[in-house]
Amino acid sequence: MPYAADISRTNPTCFLFLVDQSSSMQEPFGATSDKKKAQGVSDAINRLLQNMALKCAKSEGIRDYFHVGVVGYGSRVAPAFGGALANRGLVPISEVANNPLRVEERTRKMDDGAGGVIDKKFKFPIWFEPIAQGKTPMCQALQFAHQMTSAFVGRFPNCYPPLVINVTDGVATDGNPEVPAVGLRKLATTDGGVLLFNAHLSAKPLRPVEFPDREDGLPDDYAKLLFRMSSPLPAKLQEAARADGFAVTPQSRGFVFNADLVAIVRFIDIGTKVAATVR
Amino acid sequence: MNSPLPVRWHAFALPKRGHTLDEYEDAHAGNPATGRFAVADGATESSFAGKWAKLLVEGYVRIEEGRTATNWLKPLRQRWAEDVASVPLAWYGEEKRDDGAFATFVGLALKQPDAERVGRWKALAIGDSCLFHVRKDRLLTAFPLTSADAFTQQPSLLDSRPRLKDAVVPVGCFERGKWQADDRFFLMTDALAQWFLRRHAQGLAPWQSLARRLAEPKADVALGTYCEELRDRKELRNDDVTLVAICL
């Protein structure tokens, strides 16, 4: 059965995030008109990286179940980590966790265990700042992703297939991204083809759509295009999505509209999961 | 309990392939004086889970027969919190410590036989650590799961930091029965339990495969070799393995 490989430190998988940094990302995001899309994206990427690090964190440190990369595309197509990780491609998650640009202290409401609510401080690392400059060379970004994941697949030919997560407002300026998307998804390990998931951020104040199973009903042609580019959710991810309360079907794809893909990190199996409600 | 139960028992532990023994996060304990035995499986995605699993099994087997045990978790949770509180950690370590540790658990309490020579047992389970009761080459009880298909990535878990007021063990996780001389009980964590149930569903007797290796002079070596063979054949999921086998 494909998409069933054990994820371990000797046989890790990789997550590669492709981040649209074009000037259109300065537009407002969805129904929250005070937030720009670029800010929405950097928040989403920081949360994804934080969740991945936490998933692999044990009392003795971080276990490198994942190698992670962030590629920005806008005025150029290049690795987008900053600080100590600048110019690095795929980096073991322990290095990512230990090298944020900075760690902010934030507050969240928590049940005090006795029927009340308390403010609890927590640390929130920042790796990625919002950028919005230039065009949208999505085809180039997908080709770059192909090169990076191809090298990873060469190194770990039996790994759980790499996951490429493209976060964009959907309008490529360098051609039809379906073509390089097909090529990318054809790249495979012995456990299956590369998974390409897309998160579409729109300025339209429309309700989020998560893991749809058909393109009819999606709000515009860009969303439909990104849906077609997205891989179907493998059976085990469908099962995990269902357990998390998503209404998925066997035809559901790794595509979300005006939503983030943080849940995907929870779906990946590295061992016994803790329910989503805990976090 | 006045005198120890007439039991022979053996515990076997094997870390997930690719992991060291330090990284093993299951736990087991047995105490013939109280008639109690337990295994627990610390959840991979939580920190300090092995410590929590160990506290759970050791706490459970200390409880003496007849003692009210509804609050047995409270001191264990306190102990866990004290033990981890002062460890210096990076941001991710602090977050995971705040979340608490999680584990599945199954515990068996055997009572001394009564005047009619009938012994009684009760068991407590949370999640997918399982108990199997075998008599005369027949599986009498599988608890709490009864099918290999019932295992998921997200079992019920006992947490070291309760989120709900008075959170206790979820309902429906208790079982009881009677034992007699020559019965066998097996407690095991999920990977081995799933293998056990799959073999049983195929009309096989997995307890015989285990008993044969338990009877060897170097039982741990025999069981370890067997588990590695099962892993090679993909019949046993690559996970920590823990087995407590009890012969009455």
mmCIF file with all atom_site columns, C-alpha atoms in Angstrom, chain B residues 24-192:
data_model
loop_
_atom_site.group_PDB
_atom_site.id
_atom_site.type_symbol
_atom_site.label_atom_id
_atom_site.label_alt_id
_atom_site.label_comp_id
_atom_site.label_asym_id
_atom_site.label_entity_id
_atom_site.label_seq_id
_atom_site.pdbx_PDB_ins_code
_atom_site.Cartn_x
_atom_site.Cartn_y
_atom_site.Cartn_z
_atom_site.occupancy
_atom_site.B_iso_or_equiv
_atom_site.pdbx_formal_charge
_atom_site.auth_seq_id
_atom_site.auth_comp_id
_atom_site.auth_asym_id
_atom_site.auth_atom_id
_atom_site.pdbx_PDB_model_num
ATOM 1   C CA . TYR B 1 24  ? 11.712  3.169   24.695 1.00 0.00 ? 24  TYR B CA 1
ATOM 2   C CA . GLU B 1 25  ? 8.546   4.788   26.062 1.00 0.00 ? 25  GLU B CA 1
ATOM 3   C CA . ASP B 1 26  ? 6.443   1.796   27.113 1.00 0.00 ? 26  ASP B CA 1
ATOM 4   C CA . ALA B 1 27  ? 6.540   0.564   30.677 1.00 0.00 ? 27  ALA B CA 1
ATOM 5   C CA . HIS B 1 28  ? 5.572   -2.543  32.610 1.00 0.00 ? 28  HIS B CA 1
ATOM 6   C CA . ALA B 1 29  ? 5.301   -3.622  36.220 1.00 0.00 ? 29  ALA B CA 1
ATOM 7   C CA . GLY B 1 30  ? 4.120   -6.604  38.203 1.00 0.00 ? 30  GLY B CA 1
ATOM 8   C CA . ASN B 1 31  ? 3.586   -7.288  41.876 1.00 0.00 ? 31  ASN B CA 1
ATOM 9   C CA . PRO B 1 32  ? 2.536   -10.817 42.895 1.00 0.00 ? 32  PRO B CA 1
ATOM 10  C CA . ALA B 1 33  ? 2.013   -9.523  46.477 1.00 0.00 ? 33  ALA B CA 1
ATOM 11  C CA . THR B 1 34  ? -0.857  -7.293  45.342 1.00 0.00 ? 34  THR B CA 1
ATOM 12  C CA . GLY B 1 35  ? -1.802  -9.504  42.387 1.00 0.00 ? 35  GLY B CA 1
ATOM 13  C CA . ARG B 1 36  ? -1.430  -6.549  40.055 1.00 0.00 ? 36  ARG B CA 1
ATOM 14  C CA . PHE B 1 37  ? 0.252   -6.246  36.694 1.00 0.00 ? 37  PHE B CA 1
ATOM 15  C CA . ALA B 1 38  ? 0.260   -3.451  34.137 1.00 0.00 ? 38  ALA B CA 1
ATOM 16  C CA . VAL B 1 39  ? 1.664   -2.182  30.875 1.00 0.00 ? 39  VAL B CA 1
ATOM 17  C CA . ALA B 1 40  ? 1.529   1.339   29.482 1.00 0.00 ? 40  ALA B CA 1
ATOM 18  C CA . ASP B 1 41  ? 2.567   3.015   26.262 1.00 0.00 ? 41  ASP B CA 1
ATOM 19  C CA . GLY B 1 42  ? 3.771   6.621   26.342 1.00 0.00 ? 42  GLY B CA 1
ATOM 20  C CA . ALA B 1 43  ? 2.432   8.534   23.325 1.00 0.00 ? 43  ALA B CA 1
ATOM 21  C CA . THR B 1 44  ? 5.132   9.365   20.758 1.00 0.00 ? 44  THR B CA 1
ATOM 22  C CA . GLU B 1 45  ? 3.851   12.885  20.235 1.00 0.00 ? 45  GLU B CA 1
ATOM 23  C CA . SER B 1 46  ? 4.159   13.870  23.886 1.00 0.00 ? 46  SER B CA 1
ATOM 24  C CA . SER B 1 47  ? 7.270   14.620  25.940 1.00 0.00 ? 47  SER B CA 1
ATOM 25  C CA . PHE B 1 48  ? 8.255   12.884  29.167 1.00 0.00 ? 48  PHE B CA 1
ATOM 26  C CA . ALA B 1 49  ? 5.830   10.147  28.095 1.00 0.00 ? 49  ALA B CA 1
ATOM 27  C CA . GLY B 1 50  ? 8.097   7.276   29.134 1.00 0.00 ? 50  GLY B CA 1
ATOM 28  C CA . LYS B 1 51  ? 8.325   8.736   32.629 1.00 0.00 ? 51  LYS B CA 1
ATOM 29  C CA . TRP B 1 52  ? 4.534   9.037   32.779 1.00 0.00 ? 52  TRP B CA 1
ATOM 30  C CA . ALA B 1 53  ? 4.033   5.452   31.549 1.00 0.00 ? 53  ALA B CA 1
ATOM 31  C CA . LYS B 1 54  ? 6.447   4.201   34.229 1.00 0.00 ? 54  LYS B CA 1
ATOM 32  C CA . LEU B 1 55  ? 4.720   6.170   36.990 1.00 0.00 ? 55  LEU B CA 1
ATOM 33  C CA . LEU B 1 56  ? 1.353   4.750   35.897 1.00 0.00 ? 56  LEU B CA 1
ATOM 34  C CA . VAL B 1 57  ? 2.330   1.077   35.964 1.00 0.00 ? 57  VAL B CA 1
ATOM 35  C CA . GLU B 1 58  ? 4.310   1.373   39.186 1.00 0.00 ? 58  GLU B CA 1
ATOM 36  C CA . GLY B 1 59  ? 1.500   3.296   40.852 1.00 0.00 ? 59  GLY B CA 1
ATOM 37  C CA . TYR B 1 60  ? -1.116  0.783   39.769 1.00 0.00 ? 60  TYR B CA 1
ATOM 38  C CA . VAL B 1 61  ? 0.693   -2.339  40.987 1.00 0.00 ? 61  VAL B CA 1
ATOM 39  C CA . ARG B 1 62  ? 1.280   -0.763  44.418 1.00 0.00 ? 62  ARG B CA 1
ATOM 40  C CA . ILE B 1 63  ? -2.453  -0.514  45.135 1.00 0.00 ? 63  ILE B CA 1
ATOM 41  C CA . GLU B 1 64  ? -3.447  -3.182  47.627 1.00 0.00 ? 64  GLU B CA 1
ATOM 42  C CA . GLU B 1 65  ? -6.586  -5.281  47.251 1.00 0.00 ? 65  GLU B CA 1
ATOM 43  C CA . GLY B 1 66  ? -9.670  -3.738  48.801 1.00 0.00 ? 66  GLY B CA 1
ATOM 44  C CA . ARG B 1 67  ? -8.187  -0.259  48.873 1.00 0.00 ? 67  ARG B CA 1
ATOM 45  C CA . THR B 1 68  ? -10.280 2.404   47.201 1.00 0.00 ? 68  THR B CA 1
ATOM 46  C CA . ALA B 1 69  ? -8.363  3.292   44.084 1.00 0.00 ? 69  ALA B CA 1
ATOM 47  C CA . THR B 1 70  ? -10.452 6.035   42.519 1.00 0.00 ? 70  THR B CA 1
ATOM 48  C CA . ASN B 1 71  ? -7.801  8.628   43.252 1.00 0.00 ? 71  ASN B CA 1
ATOM 49  C CA . TRP B 1 72  ? -4.735  6.635   42.356 1.00 0.00 ? 72  TRP B CA 1
ATOM 50  C CA . LEU B 1 73  ? -3.847  8.987   39.511 1.00 0.00 ? 73  LEU B CA 1
ATOM 51  C CA . LYS B 1 74  ? -3.629  12.141  41.594 1.00 0.00 ? 74  LYS B CA 1
ATOM 52  C CA . PRO B 1 75  ? -0.307  11.454  43.344 1.00 0.00 ? 75  PRO B CA 1
ATOM 53  C CA . LEU B 1 76  ? 1.156   10.141  40.101 1.00 0.00 ? 76  LEU B CA 1
ATOM 54  C CA . ARG B 1 77  ? 0.242   13.365  38.300 1.00 0.00 ? 77  ARG B CA 1
ATOM 55  C CA . GLN B 1 78  ? 1.757   15.390  41.114 1.00 0.00 ? 78  GLN B CA 1
ATOM 56  C CA . ARG B 1 79  ? 4.914   13.334  40.963 1.00 0.00 ? 79  ARG B CA 1
ATOM 57  C CA . TRP B 1 80  ? 5.191   13.731  37.176 1.00 0.00 ? 80  TRP B CA 1
ATOM 58  C CA . ALA B 1 81  ? 4.724   17.500  37.426 1.00 0.00 ? 81  ALA B CA 1
ATOM 59  C CA . GLU B 1 82  ? 7.357   17.760  40.173 1.00 0.00 ? 82  GLU B CA 1
ATOM 60  C CA . ASP B 1 83  ? 9.842   15.625  38.276 1.00 0.00 ? 83  ASP B CA 1
ATOM 61  C CA . VAL B 1 84  ? 9.624   17.626  35.054 1.00 0.00 ? 84  VAL B CA 1
ATOM 62  C CA . ALA B 1 85  ? 9.127   21.109  36.531 1.00 0.00 ? 85  ALA B CA 1
ATOM 63  C CA . SER B 1 86  ? 12.765  22.006  37.006 1.00 0.00 ? 86  SER B CA 1
ATOM 64  C CA . VAL B 1 87  ? 14.199  20.592  33.786 1.00 0.00 ? 87  VAL B CA 1
ATOM 65  C CA . PRO B 1 88  ? 15.605  23.497  31.679 1.00 0.00 ? 88  PRO B CA 1
ATOM 66  C CA . LEU B 1 89  ? 14.074  23.327  28.213 1.00 0.00 ? 89  LEU B CA 1
ATOM 67  C CA . ALA B 1 90  ? 14.019  25.125  24.852 1.00 0.00 ? 90  ALA B CA 1
ATOM 68  C CA . TRP B 1 91  ? 10.751  26.773  23.692 1.00 0.00 ? 91  TRP B CA 1
ATOM 69  C CA . TYR B 1 92  ? 9.429   23.524  22.224 1.00 0.00 ? 92  TYR B CA 1
ATOM 70  C CA . GLY B 1 93  ? 10.267  21.585  25.370 1.00 0.00 ? 93  GLY B CA 1
ATOM 71  C CA . GLU B 1 94  ? 8.379   24.084  27.514 1.00 0.00 ? 94  GLU B CA 1
ATOM 72  C CA . GLU B 1 95  ? 5.342   23.859  25.244 1.00 0.00 ? 95  GLU B CA 1
ATOM 73  C CA . LYS B 1 96  ? 5.320   20.082  25.335 1.00 0.00 ? 96  LYS B CA 1
ATOM 74  C CA . ARG B 1 97  ? 5.763   20.037  29.103 1.00 0.00 ? 97  ARG B CA 1
ATOM 75  C CA . ASP B 1 98  ? 2.782   22.395  29.435 1.00 0.00 ? 98  ASP B CA 1
ATOM 76  C CA . ASP B 1 99  ? 0.724   20.039  27.278 1.00 0.00 ? 99  ASP B CA 1
ATOM 77  C CA . GLY B 1 100 ? 1.532   17.146  29.579 1.00 0.00 ? 100 GLY B CA 1
ATOM 78  C CA . ALA B 1 101 ? 2.398   13.550  28.778 1.00 0.00 ? 101 ALA B CA 1
ATOM 79  C CA . PHE B 1 102 ? 0.007   10.907  27.512 1.00 0.00 ? 102 PHE B CA 1
ATOM 80  C CA . ALA B 1 103 ? -0.120  7.140   27.676 1.00 0.00 ? 103 ALA B CA 1
ATOM 81  C CA . THR B 1 104 ? -2.364  4.187   27.013 1.00 0.00 ? 104 THR B CA 1
ATOM 82  C CA . PHE B 1 105 ? -2.670  1.723   29.879 1.00 0.00 ? 105 PHE B CA 1
ATOM 83  C CA . VAL B 1 106 ? -3.970  -1.696  30.829 1.00 0.00 ? 106 VAL B CA 1
ATOM 84  C CA . GLY B 1 107 ? -3.846  -3.071  34.344 1.00 0.00 ? 107 GLY B CA 1
ATOM 85  C CA . LEU B 1 108 ? -4.907  -6.455  35.707 1.00 0.00 ? 108 LEU B CA 1
ATOM 86  C CA . ALA B 1 109 ? -5.791  -7.169  39.352 1.00 0.00 ? 109 ALA B CA 1
ATOM 87  C CA . LEU B 1 110 ? -6.016  -10.824 40.344 1.00 0.00 ? 110 LEU B CA 1
ATOM 88  C CA . LYS B 1 111 ? -7.762  -11.777 43.564 1.00 0.00 ? 111 LYS B CA 1
ATOM 89  C CA . GLN B 1 112 ? -6.904  -14.801 45.664 1.00 0.00 ? 112 GLN B CA 1
ATOM 90  C CA . PRO B 1 113 ? -9.134  -17.835 45.044 1.00 0.00 ? 113 PRO B CA 1
ATOM 91  C CA . ASP B 1 114 ? -12.143 -18.126 47.367 1.00 0.00 ? 114 ASP B CA 1
ATOM 92  C CA . ALA B 1 115 ? -13.259 -21.234 49.284 1.00 0.00 ? 115 ALA B CA 1
ATOM 93  C CA . GLU B 1 116 ? -14.528 -22.798 46.021 1.00 0.00 ? 116 GLU B CA 1
ATOM 94  C CA . ARG B 1 117 ? -11.087 -22.233 44.514 1.00 0.00 ? 117 ARG B CA 1
ATOM 95  C CA . VAL B 1 118 ? -12.453 -19.640 42.112 1.00 0.00 ? 118 VAL B CA 1
ATOM 96  C CA . GLY B 1 119 ? -10.260 -16.610 41.582 1.00 0.00 ? 119 GLY B CA 1
ATOM 97  C CA . ARG B 1 120 ? -11.606 -13.334 40.304 1.00 0.00 ? 120 ARG B CA 1
ATOM 98  C CA . TRP B 1 121 ? -9.923  -10.682 38.247 1.00 0.00 ? 121 TRP B CA 1
ATOM 99  C CA . LYS B 1 122 ? -10.648 -7.189  37.142 1.00 0.00 ? 122 LYS B CA 1
ATOM 100 C CA . ALA B 1 123 ? -8.968  -5.020  34.585 1.00 0.00 ? 123 ALA B CA 1
ATOM 101 C CA . LEU B 1 124 ? -8.770  -1.371  33.678 1.00 0.00 ? 124 LEU B CA 1
ATOM 102 C CA . ALA B 1 125 ? -7.841  -0.124  30.219 1.00 0.00 ? 125 ALA B CA 1
ATOM 103 C CA . ILE B 1 126 ? -7.470  3.231   28.516 1.00 0.00 ? 126 ILE B CA 1
ATOM 104 C CA . GLY B 1 127 ? -6.650  3.203   24.824 1.00 0.00 ? 127 GLY B CA 1
ATOM 105 C CA . ASP B 1 128 ? -5.195  0.296   22.917 1.00 0.00 ? 128 ASP B CA 1
ATOM 106 C CA . SER B 1 129 ? -2.926  -1.500  25.379 1.00 0.00 ? 129 SER B CA 1
ATOM 107 C CA . CYS B 1 130 ? -4.670  -4.869  25.663 1.00 0.00 ? 130 CYS B CA 1
ATOM 108 C CA . LEU B 1 131 ? -5.289  -7.830  27.922 1.00 0.00 ? 131 LEU B CA 1
ATOM 109 C CA . PHE B 1 132 ? -5.871  -11.395 26.713 1.00 0.00 ? 132 PHE B CA 1
ATOM 110 C CA . HIS B 1 133 ? -7.120  -14.218 28.931 1.00 0.00 ? 133 HIS B CA 1
ATOM 111 C CA . VAL B 1 134 ? -6.370  -17.706 27.637 1.00 0.00 ? 134 VAL B CA 1
ATOM 112 C CA . ARG B 1 135 ? -7.643  -20.999 29.048 1.00 0.00 ? 135 ARG B CA 1
ATOM 113 C CA . LYS B 1 136 ? -6.900  -24.449 27.676 1.00 0.00 ? 136 LYS B CA 1
ATOM 114 C CA . ASP B 1 137 ? -5.737  -23.112 24.343 1.00 0.00 ? 137 ASP B CA 1
ATOM 115 C CA . ARG B 1 138 ? -8.778  -20.885 23.901 1.00 0.00 ? 138 ARG B CA 1
ATOM 116 C CA . LEU B 1 139 ? -8.997  -17.100 24.028 1.00 0.00 ? 139 LEU B CA 1
ATOM 117 C CA . LEU B 1 140 ? -11.636 -16.304 26.660 1.00 0.00 ? 140 LEU B CA 1
ATOM 118 C CA . THR B 1 141 ? -11.323 -12.520 26.785 1.00 0.00 ? 141 THR B CA 1
ATOM 119 C CA . ALA B 1 142 ? -9.773  -9.816  24.636 1.00 0.00 ? 142 ALA B CA 1
ATOM 120 C CA . PHE B 1 143 ? -9.989  -6.420  26.304 1.00 0.00 ? 143 PHE B CA 1
ATOM 121 C CA . PRO B 1 144 ? -10.545 -3.576  25.548 1.00 0.00 ? 144 PRO B CA 1
ATOM 122 C CA . LEU B 1 145 ? -10.085 -4.157  21.797 1.00 0.00 ? 145 LEU B CA 1
ATOM 123 C CA . THR B 1 146 ? -11.315 -7.311  20.124 1.00 0.00 ? 146 THR B CA 1
ATOM 124 C CA . SER B 1 147 ? -10.279 -6.769  16.508 1.00 0.00 ? 147 SER B CA 1
ATOM 125 C CA . ALA B 1 148 ? -7.045  -5.838  14.731 1.00 0.00 ? 148 ALA B CA 1
ATOM 126 C CA . ASP B 1 149 ? -9.039  -3.268  12.737 1.00 0.00 ? 149 ASP B CA 1
ATOM 127 C CA . ALA B 1 150 ? -9.960  -1.355  15.893 1.00 0.00 ? 150 ALA B CA 1
ATOM 128 C CA . PHE B 1 151 ? -6.462  0.134   16.319 1.00 0.00 ? 151 PHE B CA 1
ATOM 129 C CA . THR B 1 152 ? -6.130  3.771   15.236 1.00 0.00 ? 152 THR B CA 1
ATOM 130 C CA . GLN B 1 153 ? -3.449  6.452   15.350 1.00 0.00 ? 153 GLN B CA 1
ATOM 131 C CA . GLN B 1 154 ? -5.442  8.291   17.967 1.00 0.00 ? 154 GLN B CA 1
ATOM 132 C CA . PRO B 1 155 ? -6.383  6.024   20.876 1.00 0.00 ? 155 PRO B CA 1
ATOM 133 C CA . SER B 1 156 ? -7.823  7.240   24.188 1.00 0.00 ? 156 SER B CA 1
ATOM 134 C CA . LEU B 1 157 ? -5.007  8.388   26.432 1.00 0.00 ? 157 LEU B CA 1
ATOM 135 C CA . LEU B 1 158 ? -4.422  9.021   30.105 1.00 0.00 ? 158 LEU B CA 1
ATOM 136 C CA . ASP B 1 159 ? -2.956  12.469  30.559 1.00 0.00 ? 159 ASP B CA 1
ATOM 137 C CA . SER B 1 160 ? -0.529  13.679  33.167 1.00 0.00 ? 160 SER B CA 1
ATOM 138 C CA . ARG B 1 161 ? -2.210  17.094  33.293 1.00 0.00 ? 161 ARG B CA 1
ATOM 139 C CA . PRO B 1 162 ? -5.976  16.664  33.486 1.00 0.00 ? 162 PRO B CA 1
ATOM 140 C CA . ARG B 1 163 ? -7.869  19.297  31.521 1.00 0.00 ? 163 ARG B CA 1
ATOM 141 C CA . LEU B 1 164 ? -11.301 18.656  32.899 1.00 0.00 ? 164 LEU B CA 1
ATOM 142 C CA . LYS B 1 165 ? -12.247 19.050  36.493 1.00 0.00 ? 165 LYS B CA 1
ATOM 143 C CA . ASP B 1 166 ? -12.244 15.689  38.245 1.00 0.00 ? 166 ASP B CA 1
ATOM 144 C CA . ALA B 1 167 ? -11.181 13.994  35.027 1.00 0.00 ? 167 ALA B CA 1
ATOM 145 C CA . VAL B 1 168 ? -10.946 10.319  35.764 1.00 0.00 ? 168 VAL B CA 1
ATOM 146 C CA . VAL B 1 169 ? -10.803 7.235   33.658 1.00 0.00 ? 169 VAL B CA 1
ATOM 147 C CA . PRO B 1 170 ? -13.243 7.277   30.712 1.00 0.00 ? 170 PRO B CA 1
ATOM 148 C CA . VAL B 1 171 ? -16.324 5.119   31.257 1.00 0.00 ? 171 VAL B CA 1
ATOM 149 C CA . GLY B 1 172 ? -16.481 1.629   29.801 1.00 0.00 ? 172 GLY B CA 1
ATOM 150 C CA . CYS B 1 173 ? -12.880 0.681   30.337 1.00 0.00 ? 173 CYS B CA 1
ATOM 151 C CA . PHE B 1 174 ? -13.399 -1.882  33.055 1.00 0.00 ? 174 PHE B CA 1
ATOM 152 C CA . GLU B 1 175 ? -13.709 -5.644  32.679 1.00 0.00 ? 175 GLU B CA 1
ATOM 153 C CA . ARG B 1 176 ? -13.902 -8.504  35.129 1.00 0.00 ? 176 ARG B CA 1
ATOM 154 C CA . GLY B 1 177 ? -13.950 -12.291 35.120 1.00 0.00 ? 177 GLY B CA 1
ATOM 155 C CA . LYS B 1 178 ? -12.859 -15.464 36.877 1.00 0.00 ? 178 LYS B CA 1
ATOM 156 C CA . TRP B 1 179 ? -9.576  -17.281 36.663 1.00 0.00 ? 179 TRP B CA 1
ATOM 157 C CA . GLN B 1 180 ? -8.538  -20.802 37.497 1.00 0.00 ? 180 GLN B CA 1
ATOM 158 C CA . ALA B 1 181 ? -5.291  -22.705 37.788 1.00 0.00 ? 181 ALA B CA 1
ATOM 159 C CA . ASP B 1 182 ? -3.282  -22.966 34.543 1.00 0.00 ? 182 ASP B CA 1
ATOM 160 C CA . ASP B 1 183 ? -4.945  -19.921 32.993 1.00 0.00 ? 183 ASP B CA 1
ATOM 161 C CA . ARG B 1 184 ? -2.699  -17.450 31.224 1.00 0.00 ? 184 ARG B CA 1
ATOM 162 C CA . PHE B 1 185 ? -2.996  -13.695 30.948 1.00 0.00 ? 185 PHE B CA 1
ATOM 163 C CA . PHE B 1 186 ? -1.102  -11.573 28.472 1.00 0.00 ? 186 PHE B CA 1
ATOM 164 C CA . LEU B 1 187 ? -0.846  -7.794  28.747 1.00 0.00 ? 187 LEU B CA 1
ATOM 165 C CA . MET B 1 188 ? 0.649   -6.038  25.760 1.00 0.00 ? 188 MET B CA 1
ATOM 166 C CA . THR B 1 189 ? 1.056   -2.668  24.117 1.00 0.00 ? 189 THR B CA 1
ATOM 167 C CA . ASP B 1 190 ? -0.614  -1.929  20.796 1.00 0.00 ? 190 ASP B CA 1
ATOM 168 C CA . ALA B 1 191 ? 1.710   -3.251  18.094 1.00 0.00 ? 191 ALA B CA 1
ATOM 169 C CA . LEU B 1 192 ? 1.953   -6.739  19.591 1.00 0.00 ? 192 LEU B CA 1
#
